[in-house]
PDB file of C-alpha atoms in Angstrom:
ATOM      1  CA  MET D   1      16.078 -10.462  -9.952  1.00 52.00           C
ATOM      2  CA  SER D   2      16.722  -7.883 -12.685  1.00 52.00           C
ATOM      3  CA  GLU D   3      20.337  -6.705 -12.930  1.00 56.00           C
ATOM      4  CA  ARG D   4      19.188  -3.150 -13.686  1.00 67.00           C
ATOM      5  CA  ALA D   5      17.593  -1.006 -10.999  1.00 82.00           C
ATOM      6  CA  ILE D   6      13.836  -0.749 -11.423  1.00 89.00           C
ATOM      7  CA  PRO D   7      12.335   2.756 -10.974  1.00 91.00           C
ATOM      8  CA  GLU D   8      10.716   3.333  -7.592  1.00 91.00           C
ATOM      9  CA  ALA D   9       7.354   4.179  -9.171  1.00 92.00           C
ATOM     10  CA  THR D  10       7.401   0.859 -11.029  1.00 94.00           C
ATOM     11  CA  VAL D  11       8.283  -1.033  -7.843  1.00 94.00           C
ATOM     12  CA  GLY D  12       5.255   0.604  -6.224  1.00 93.00           C
ATOM     13  CA  ARG D  13       2.976  -0.737  -8.964  1.00 95.00           C
ATOM     14  CA  LEU D  14       4.360  -4.287  -9.139  1.00 95.00           C
ATOM     15  CA  PRO D  15       2.358  -5.427  -6.064  1.00 94.00           C
ATOM     16  CA  LEU D  16      -0.809  -4.135  -7.768  1.00 95.00           C
ATOM     17  CA  TYR D  17      -0.068  -6.195 -10.859  1.00 96.00           C
ATOM     18  CA  LEU D  18       0.773  -9.231  -8.748  1.00 95.00           C
ATOM     19  CA  ARG D  19      -2.496  -9.073  -6.826  1.00 94.00           C
ATOM     20  CA  ALA D  20      -4.500  -8.745 -10.043  1.00 96.00           C
ATOM     21  CA  LEU D  21      -2.580 -11.575 -11.731  1.00 96.00           C
ATOM     22  CA  VAL D  22      -3.025 -13.955  -8.797  1.00 94.00           C
ATOM     23  CA  GLU D  23      -6.773 -13.321  -8.875  1.00 95.00           C
ATOM     24  CA  MET D  24      -6.779 -14.024 -12.623  1.00 96.00           C
ATOM     25  CA  ALA D  25      -4.812 -17.246 -12.169  1.00 96.00           C
ATOM     26  CA  GLU D  26      -7.232 -18.399  -9.488  1.00 95.00           C
ATOM     27  CA  ALA D  27     -10.079 -17.734 -11.940  1.00 96.00           C
ATOM     28  CA  GLY D  28      -8.380 -19.890 -14.590  1.00 96.00           C
ATOM     29  CA  THR D  29      -7.031 -17.094 -16.802  1.00 95.00           C
ATOM     30  CA  THR D  30      -3.775 -18.052 -18.542  1.00 94.00           C
ATOM     31  CA  THR D  31      -3.043 -14.981 -20.685  1.00 94.00           C
ATOM     32  CA  VAL D  32      -3.868 -11.323 -20.231  1.00 94.00           C
ATOM     33  CA  SER D  33      -3.601  -8.207 -22.381  1.00 93.00           C
ATOM     34  CA  SER D  34      -1.965  -5.037 -21.090  1.00 91.00           C
ATOM     35  CA  GLU D  35      -5.366  -3.327 -21.292  1.00 93.00           C
ATOM     36  CA  HIS D  36      -7.051  -5.957 -19.130  1.00 95.00           C
ATOM     37  CA  LEU D  37      -4.203  -5.988 -16.607  1.00 95.00           C
ATOM     38  CA  ALA D  38      -4.226  -2.185 -16.498  1.00 95.00           C
ATOM     39  CA  GLU D  39      -7.946  -2.145 -15.786  1.00 95.00           C
ATOM     40  CA  ALA D  40      -7.608  -4.760 -13.042  1.00 96.00           C
ATOM     41  CA  ALA D  41      -4.688  -2.920 -11.423  1.00 95.00           C
ATOM     42  CA  GLY D  42      -6.159   0.566 -11.787  1.00 94.00           C
ATOM     43  CA  VAL D  43      -3.456   2.040 -14.044  1.00 93.00           C
ATOM     44  CA  ASN D  44      -3.203   2.797 -17.768  1.00 90.00           C
ATOM     45  CA  SER D  45      -1.999   0.225 -20.274  1.00 89.00           C
ATOM     46  CA  ALA D  46       1.029   2.285 -21.375  1.00 91.00           C
ATOM     47  CA  LYS D  47       2.362   2.172 -17.812  1.00 93.00           C
ATOM     48  CA  VAL D  48       1.792  -1.577 -17.654  1.00 93.00           C
ATOM     49  CA  ARG D  49       3.831  -2.166 -20.806  1.00 90.00           C
ATOM     50  CA  LYS D  50       6.627   0.146 -19.651  1.00 92.00           C
ATOM     51  CA  ASP D  51       6.705  -1.336 -16.140  1.00 93.00           C
ATOM     52  CA  LEU D  52       6.800  -4.916 -17.356  1.00 91.00           C
ATOM     53  CA  SER D  53       9.565  -4.096 -19.836  1.00 90.00           C
ATOM     54  CA  HIS D  54      11.833  -3.598 -16.814  1.00 89.00           C
ATOM     55  CA  LEU D  55      11.335  -7.297 -16.062  1.00 86.00           C
ATOM     56  CA  GLY D  56      12.411  -8.228 -19.577  1.00 81.00           C
ATOM     57  CA  SER D  57       8.845  -9.262 -20.424  1.00 67.00           C
ATOM     58  CA  TYR D  58       7.286  -7.619 -23.453  1.00 65.00           C
ATOM     59  CA  GLY D  59       4.428  -9.997 -24.063  1.00 71.00           C
ATOM     60  CA  THR D  60       3.369 -11.439 -27.407  1.00 75.00           C
ATOM     61  CA  ARG D  61       1.538  -9.282 -29.932  1.00 75.00           C
ATOM     62  CA  GLY D  62      -2.004 -10.518 -30.398  1.00 73.00           C
ATOM     63  CA  VAL D  63      -1.730 -12.882 -27.436  1.00 81.00           C
ATOM     64  CA  GLY D  64      -0.724 -10.800 -24.436  1.00 89.00           C
ATOM     65  CA  TYR D  65       1.213 -11.807 -21.345  1.00 91.00           C
ATOM     66  CA  ASP D  66       1.472 -15.252 -19.808  1.00 92.00           C
ATOM     67  CA  VAL D  67      -0.134 -14.914 -16.364  1.00 94.00           C
ATOM     68  CA  ALA D  68       1.929 -17.612 -14.622  1.00 94.00           C
ATOM     69  CA  TYR D  69       5.157 -16.238 -16.112  1.00 91.00           C
ATOM     70  CA  LEU D  70       4.403 -12.728 -14.864  1.00 94.00           C
ATOM     71  CA  ILE D  71       3.455 -13.962 -11.395  1.00 94.00           C
ATOM     72  CA  HIS D  72       6.755 -15.823 -11.130  1.00 92.00           C
ATOM     73  CA  HIS D  73       8.895 -12.919 -12.294  1.00 91.00           C
ATOM     74  CA  ILE D  74       7.123 -10.242 -10.268  1.00 94.00           C
ATOM     75  CA  ARG D  75       7.421 -12.396  -7.148  1.00 92.00           C
ATOM     76  CA  ARG D  76      11.101 -12.868  -7.888  1.00 92.00           C
ATOM     77  CA  GLU D  77      11.688  -9.131  -8.345  1.00 92.00           C
ATOM     78  CA  LEU D  78       9.841  -8.354  -5.101  1.00 92.00           C
ATOM     79  CA  GLY D  79      11.795 -10.991  -3.211  1.00 90.00           C
ATOM     80  CA  LEU D  80       8.687 -13.054  -2.546  1.00 89.00           C
ATOM     81  CA  THR D  81      10.187 -16.419  -3.412  1.00 85.00           C
ATOM     82  CA  GLN D  82      10.767 -16.791   0.337  1.00 86.00           C
ATOM     83  CA  HIS D  83       8.807 -15.864   3.472  1.00 90.00           C
ATOM     84  CA  TRP D  84      10.066 -12.723   5.179  1.00 96.00           C
ATOM     85  CA  PRO D  85       9.875 -12.641   8.992  1.00 97.00           C
ATOM     86  CA  VAL D  86       8.304  -9.437  10.327  1.00 98.00           C
ATOM     87  CA  VAL D  87       8.336  -8.024  13.856  1.00 99.00           C
ATOM     88  CA  ILE D  88       5.447  -5.794  14.981  1.00 99.00           C
ATOM     89  CA  VAL D  89       6.047  -3.296  17.794  1.00 99.00           C
ATOM     90  CA  GLY D  90       2.885  -1.892  19.347  1.00 98.00           C
ATOM     91  CA  VAL D  91       0.149  -4.458  19.924  1.00 98.00           C
ATOM     92  CA  GLY D  92      -2.874  -2.221  20.297  1.00 97.00           C
ATOM     93  CA  ASN D  93      -5.938  -2.486  18.080  1.00 96.00           C
ATOM     94  CA  LEU D  94      -3.944  -1.931  14.877  1.00 96.00           C
ATOM     95  CA  GLY D  95      -1.088  -4.205  15.893  1.00 97.00           C
ATOM     96  CA  ARG D  96      -3.489  -7.001  16.776  1.00 98.00           C
ATOM     97  CA  ALA D  97      -5.320  -6.595  13.483  1.00 97.00           C
ATOM     98  CA  LEU D  98      -2.036  -6.839  11.586  1.00 97.00           C
ATOM     99  CA  ALA D  99      -0.950  -9.887  13.587  1.00 97.00           C
ATOM    100  CA  ASN D 100      -4.242 -11.613  12.787  1.00 97.00           C
ATOM    101  CA  TYR D 101      -4.270 -10.720   9.085  1.00 96.00           C
ATOM    102  CA  ARG D 102      -4.359 -13.960   7.119  1.00 92.00           C
ATOM    103  CA  GLY D 103      -3.256 -12.424   3.843  1.00 91.00           C
ATOM    104  CA  PHE D 104       0.393 -12.017   4.873  1.00 93.00           C
ATOM    105  CA  PRO D 105       1.550 -15.659   4.531  1.00 90.00           C
ATOM    106  CA  GLU D 106       0.221 -16.041   0.994  1.00 85.00           C
ATOM    107  CA  ARG D 107       1.998 -12.824   0.029  1.00 88.00           C
ATOM    108  CA  GLY D 108       5.371 -13.812   1.410  1.00 90.00           C
ATOM    109  CA  PHE D 109       5.368 -12.530   4.994  1.00 95.00           C
ATOM    110  CA  ARG D 110       5.409 -14.250   8.373  1.00 96.00           C
ATOM    111  CA  ILE D 111       4.728 -12.448  11.638  1.00 97.00           C
ATOM    112  CA  ALA D 112       7.697 -13.594  13.722  1.00 97.00           C
ATOM    113  CA  GLY D 113       7.390 -11.443  16.815  1.00 98.00           C
ATOM    114  CA  LEU D 114       5.075  -9.115  18.727  1.00 99.00           C
ATOM    115  CA  ILE D 115       6.547  -6.467  21.018  1.00 98.00           C
ATOM    116  CA  ASP D 116       4.845  -4.046  23.412  1.00 98.00           C
ATOM    117  CA  ALA D 117       5.867  -1.746  26.260  1.00 96.00           C
ATOM    118  CA  ASP D 118       2.718  -2.344  28.338  1.00 97.00           C
ATOM    119  CA  PRO D 119       3.531  -4.834  31.148  1.00 97.00           C
ATOM    120  CA  ALA D 120      -0.129  -5.910  31.223  1.00 97.00           C
ATOM    121  CA  LYS D 121       0.152  -7.269  27.666  1.00 98.00           C
ATOM    122  CA  ILE D 122       3.376  -9.220  28.104  1.00 98.00           C
ATOM    123  CA  GLY D 123       2.751 -12.941  27.736  1.00 97.00           C
ATOM    124  CA  GLN D 124      -0.615 -12.534  26.029  1.00 97.00           C
ATOM    125  CA  ARG D 125      -0.932 -14.399  22.751  1.00 97.00           C
ATOM    126  CA  VAL D 126      -2.181 -13.036  19.464  1.00 98.00           C
ATOM    127  CA  ASN D 127      -2.507 -15.557  16.647  1.00 95.00           C
ATOM    128  CA  ALA D 128      -0.461 -17.982  18.777  1.00 96.00           C
ATOM    129  CA  ILE D 129       2.431 -15.506  19.162  1.00 97.00           C
ATOM    130  CA  ALA D 130       3.373 -14.353  22.669  1.00 98.00           C
ATOM    131  CA  ILE D 131       3.818 -10.615  23.212  1.00 98.00           C
ATOM    132  CA  ARG D 132       7.333  -9.785  24.437  1.00 98.00           C
ATOM    133  CA  PRO D 133       8.728  -6.627  26.108  1.00 98.00           C
ATOM    134  CA  LEU D 134      10.647  -4.019  24.115  1.00 96.00           C
ATOM    135  CA  ASP D 135      14.002  -4.959  25.637  1.00 96.00           C
ATOM    136  CA  GLU D 136      13.656  -8.410  24.051  1.00 97.00           C
ATOM    137  CA  LEU D 137      13.351  -6.958  20.536  1.00 98.00           C
ATOM    138  CA  PRO D 138      17.022  -7.665  19.652  1.00 97.00           C
ATOM    139  CA  ALA D 139      16.717 -11.302  20.733  1.00 97.00           C
ATOM    140  CA  VAL D 140      13.466 -11.768  18.789  1.00 97.00           C
ATOM    141  CA  ALA D 141      14.904 -10.152  15.655  1.00 97.00           C
ATOM    142  CA  ARG D 142      18.078 -12.258  15.834  1.00 96.00           C
ATOM    143  CA  ALA D 143      16.226 -15.502  16.514  1.00 96.00           C
ATOM    144  CA  HIS D 144      14.065 -15.072  13.415  1.00 97.00           C
ATOM    145  CA  GLU D 145      16.614 -13.163  11.305  1.00 96.00           C
ATOM    146  CA  ALA D 146      13.999 -10.439  10.897  1.00 97.00           C
ATOM    147  CA  LEU D 147      14.995  -7.493   8.730  1.00 97.00           C
ATOM    148  CA  ILE D 148      11.523  -5.919   8.531  1.00 98.00           C
ATOM    149  CA  GLY D 149       9.734  -4.168  11.377  1.00 98.00           C
ATOM    150  CA  VAL D 150       6.307  -2.576  11.714  1.00 98.00           C
ATOM    151  CA  ILE D 151       5.684   0.352  14.056  1.00 98.00           C
ATOM    152  CA  SER D 152       2.069   0.535  15.237  1.00 98.00           C
ATOM    153  CA  THR D 153       2.621   2.534  18.418  1.00 97.00           C
ATOM    154  CA  PRO D 154       1.367   5.990  19.433  1.00 96.00           C
ATOM    155  CA  ALA D 155       3.321   8.854  17.849  1.00 96.00           C
ATOM    156  CA  ALA D 156       5.215   9.681  21.051  1.00 97.00           C
ATOM    157  CA  ALA D 157       6.869   6.254  21.147  1.00 97.00           C
ATOM    158  CA  ALA D 158       7.654   5.859  17.446  1.00 98.00           C
ATOM    159  CA  GLN D 159      11.157   7.385  17.404  1.00 98.00           C
ATOM    160  CA  GLN D 160      12.321   5.308  20.369  1.00 97.00           C
ATOM    161  CA  VAL D 161      10.939   2.181  18.730  1.00 98.00           C
ATOM    162  CA  ALA D 162      12.621   3.020  15.419  1.00 98.00           C
ATOM    163  CA  GLU D 163      15.964   3.399  17.188  1.00 98.00           C
ATOM    164  CA  ALA D 164      15.449   0.085  18.972  1.00 97.00           C
ATOM    165  CA  MET D 165      14.647  -1.593  15.651  1.00 98.00           C
ATOM    166  CA  VAL D 166      17.778  -0.228  14.005  1.00 98.00           C
ATOM    167  CA  ALA D 167      19.880  -1.357  16.971  1.00 97.00           C
ATOM    168  CA  ALA D 168      18.321  -4.824  16.626  1.00 97.00           C
ATOM    169  CA  GLY D 169      19.459  -5.074  13.009  1.00 97.00           C
ATOM    170  CA  ILE D 170      16.151  -4.250  11.320  1.00 98.00           C
ATOM    171  CA  ARG D 171      16.764  -2.458   8.025  1.00 98.00           C
ATOM    172  CA  SER D 172      13.264  -1.868   6.650  1.00 98.00           C
ATOM    173  CA  ILE D 173      10.500  -0.210   8.663  1.00 98.00           C
ATOM    174  CA  LEU D 174       6.809   0.221   7.924  1.00 98.00           C
ATOM    175  CA  ASN D 175       5.636   3.110  10.093  1.00 98.00           C
ATOM    176  CA  PHE D 176       1.938   3.424  10.960  1.00 97.00           C
ATOM    177  CA  ALA D 177       2.538   6.030  13.679  1.00 96.00           C
ATOM    178  CA  PRO D 178       1.334   9.519  12.657  1.00 93.00           C
ATOM    179  CA  VAL D 179       4.798  11.061  12.903  1.00 95.00           C
ATOM    180  CA  ALA D 180       8.003  11.171  10.868  1.00 95.00           C
ATOM    181  CA  ILE D 181      10.897   9.138  12.246  1.00 97.00           C
ATOM    182  CA  ALA D 182      14.619   9.694  11.782  1.00 97.00           C
ATOM    183  CA  VAL D 183      16.769   6.710  10.831  1.00 97.00           C
ATOM    184  CA  PRO D 184      20.384   6.275   9.688  1.00 97.00           C
ATOM    185  CA  ASP D 185      21.386   5.961   6.046  1.00 96.00           C
ATOM    186  CA  GLY D 186      20.765   2.468   4.761  1.00 96.00           C
ATOM    187  CA  VAL D 187      17.511   2.019   6.672  1.00 97.00           C
ATOM    188  CA  ARG D 188      14.360   2.240   4.571  1.00 96.00           C
ATOM    189  CA  VAL D 189      11.122   3.652   5.940  1.00 97.00           C
ATOM    190  CA  ARG D 190       7.666   3.482   4.394  1.00 96.00           C
ATOM    191  CA  LYS D 191       5.035   5.604   6.114  1.00 95.00           C
ATOM    192  CA  VAL D 192       1.339   4.763   6.198  1.00 94.00           C
ATOM    193  CA  ASP D 193      -0.824   7.546   7.655  1.00 90.00           C
ATOM    194  CA  LEU D 194      -4.504   6.698   7.324  1.00 89.00           C
ATOM    195  CA  ALA D 195      -5.571  10.213   8.367  1.00 89.00           C
ATOM    196  CA  VAL D 196      -3.492  11.731   5.557  1.00 90.00           C
ATOM    197  CA  GLU D 197      -5.064   9.371   3.030  1.00 90.00           C
ATOM    198  CA  LEU D 198      -8.532  10.339   4.271  1.00 93.00           C
ATOM    199  CA  GLN D 199      -7.636  14.027   4.019  1.00 94.00           C
ATOM    200  CA  ILE D 200      -6.633  13.513   0.391  1.00 93.00           C
ATOM    201  CA  LEU D 201     -10.017  11.908  -0.246  1.00 94.00           C
ATOM    202  CA  THR D 202     -11.862  14.796   1.423  1.00 94.00           C
ATOM    203  CA  TYR D 203     -10.038  17.234  -0.875  1.00 92.00           C
ATOM    204  CA  TYR D 204     -11.420  15.454  -3.927  1.00 91.00           C
ATOM    205  CA  GLU D 205     -14.877  15.100  -2.390  1.00 93.00           C
ATOM    206  CA  GLN D 206     -14.959  18.832  -1.652  1.00 92.00           C
ATOM    207  CA  ARG D 207     -13.691  19.677  -5.127  1.00 90.00           C
ATOM    208  CA  ASP D 208     -16.246  17.401  -6.795  1.00 90.00           C
ATOM    209  CA  ALA D 209     -19.034  18.886  -4.703  1.00 89.00           C
ATOM    210  CA  ALA D 210     -17.941  22.408  -5.663  1.00 88.00           C
ATOM    211  CA  LEU D 211     -17.774  21.483  -9.347  1.00 87.00           C
ATOM    212  CA  ALA D 212     -21.180  19.843  -9.132  1.00 84.00           C
ATOM    213  CA  GLY D 213     -22.540  23.008  -7.539  1.00 79.00           C
ATOM    214  CA  LEU D 214     -21.098  25.179 -10.298  1.00 66.00           C
ATOM    215  CA  GLY D 215     -22.551  22.829 -12.863  1.00 57.00           C
ATOM    216  CA  THR D 216     -25.976  23.206 -11.290  1.00 49.00           C
ATOM    217  CA  VAL D 217     -25.712  26.992 -11.427  1.00 47.00           C
ATOM    218  CA  GLU D 218     -24.657  26.895 -15.068  1.00 50.00           C
ATOM    219  CA  VAL D 219     -27.527  24.540 -15.923  1.00 42.00           C
ATOM    220  CA  GLU D 220     -29.988  26.805 -14.148  1.00 49.00           C
ATOM    221  CA  ARG D 221     -28.675  29.803 -16.060  1.00 49.00           C
ATOM    222  CA  SER D 222     -28.763  28.012 -19.406  1.00 49.00           C
ATOM    223  CA  THR D 223     -32.291  26.644 -18.878  1.00 49.00           C
ATOM    224  CA  ARG D 224     -33.848  29.845 -17.492  1.00 53.00           C
ATOM    225  CA  PRO D 225     -36.914  30.709 -19.682  1.00 51.00           C
ATOM    226  CA  ALA D 226     -35.944  33.218 -22.351  1.00 51.00           C
ATOM    227  CA  GLY D 227     -39.425  34.699 -22.471  1.00 49.00           C
ATOM    228  CA  ARG D 228     -39.026  36.149 -18.997  1.00 46.00           C
ATOM    229  CA  ARG D 229     -35.982  38.118 -20.123  1.00 45.00           C
ATOM    230  CA  VAL D 230     -37.834  39.346 -23.214  1.00 40.00           C
ATOM    231  CA  ARG D 231     -40.813  40.566 -21.167  1.00 42.00           C
ATOM    232  CA  ALA D 232     -38.494  42.389 -18.811  1.00 40.00           C
ATOM    233  CA  ALA D 233     -36.846  44.104 -21.762  1.00 41.00           C
ATOM    234  CA  THR D 234     -40.151  45.204 -23.369  1.00 39.00           C
ATOM    235  CA  SER D 235     -41.467  46.566 -20.099  1.00 39.00           C
ATOM    236  CA  ARG D 236     -38.578  49.035 -19.967  1.00 42.00           C
ATOM    237  CA  SER D 237     -39.279  50.349 -23.495  1.00 37.00           C
TER     238      SER D 237
END
């Protein structure tokens, strides 16, 4: 791990680079230019070079970056040289989908526990993991040494769940509930609100549609037959 703190924006892009690099490695690619990596990750090449400089990797002029080397160092910086146990609280449709997601193990995460407040769900198994009641969260977290929790409950239950996670020793929370949660200093929260992301997309769709409409008007004005304007002018004389 780098001794210097890496900027938060860079940390947010490292998983994008890692995903692109793993796909390249699987395709047999051994070296990659900053331009190619930028295109695959959806960022510009200047950001790639600056971000990777925080890892101490500047690449080789005329050759590019060693794919395997970058994969190793990005995984190390992200703490993915081990499997992190994760506890999910809220085993509805979203919670079940997360528990069944097969991409977690290959990216360094292991679903260690499933928790729900609904008595009807207790004892059911999802991906071979038994659902446990909320009051067993501390025991589950301790047994698996889980420091990461996922909240996939309705909004009304999210704060109570967050407090239970903190009390159980969980220090990093991924919150899918559509509400902000309050946590003590030292506890990290990442919020994922799908509705907010969709609303951002609708803003751009609306803007693009408006711009396209203005463009159509301008085209119509610019292509309107000039002769018609001339005839109108001569008729007034």
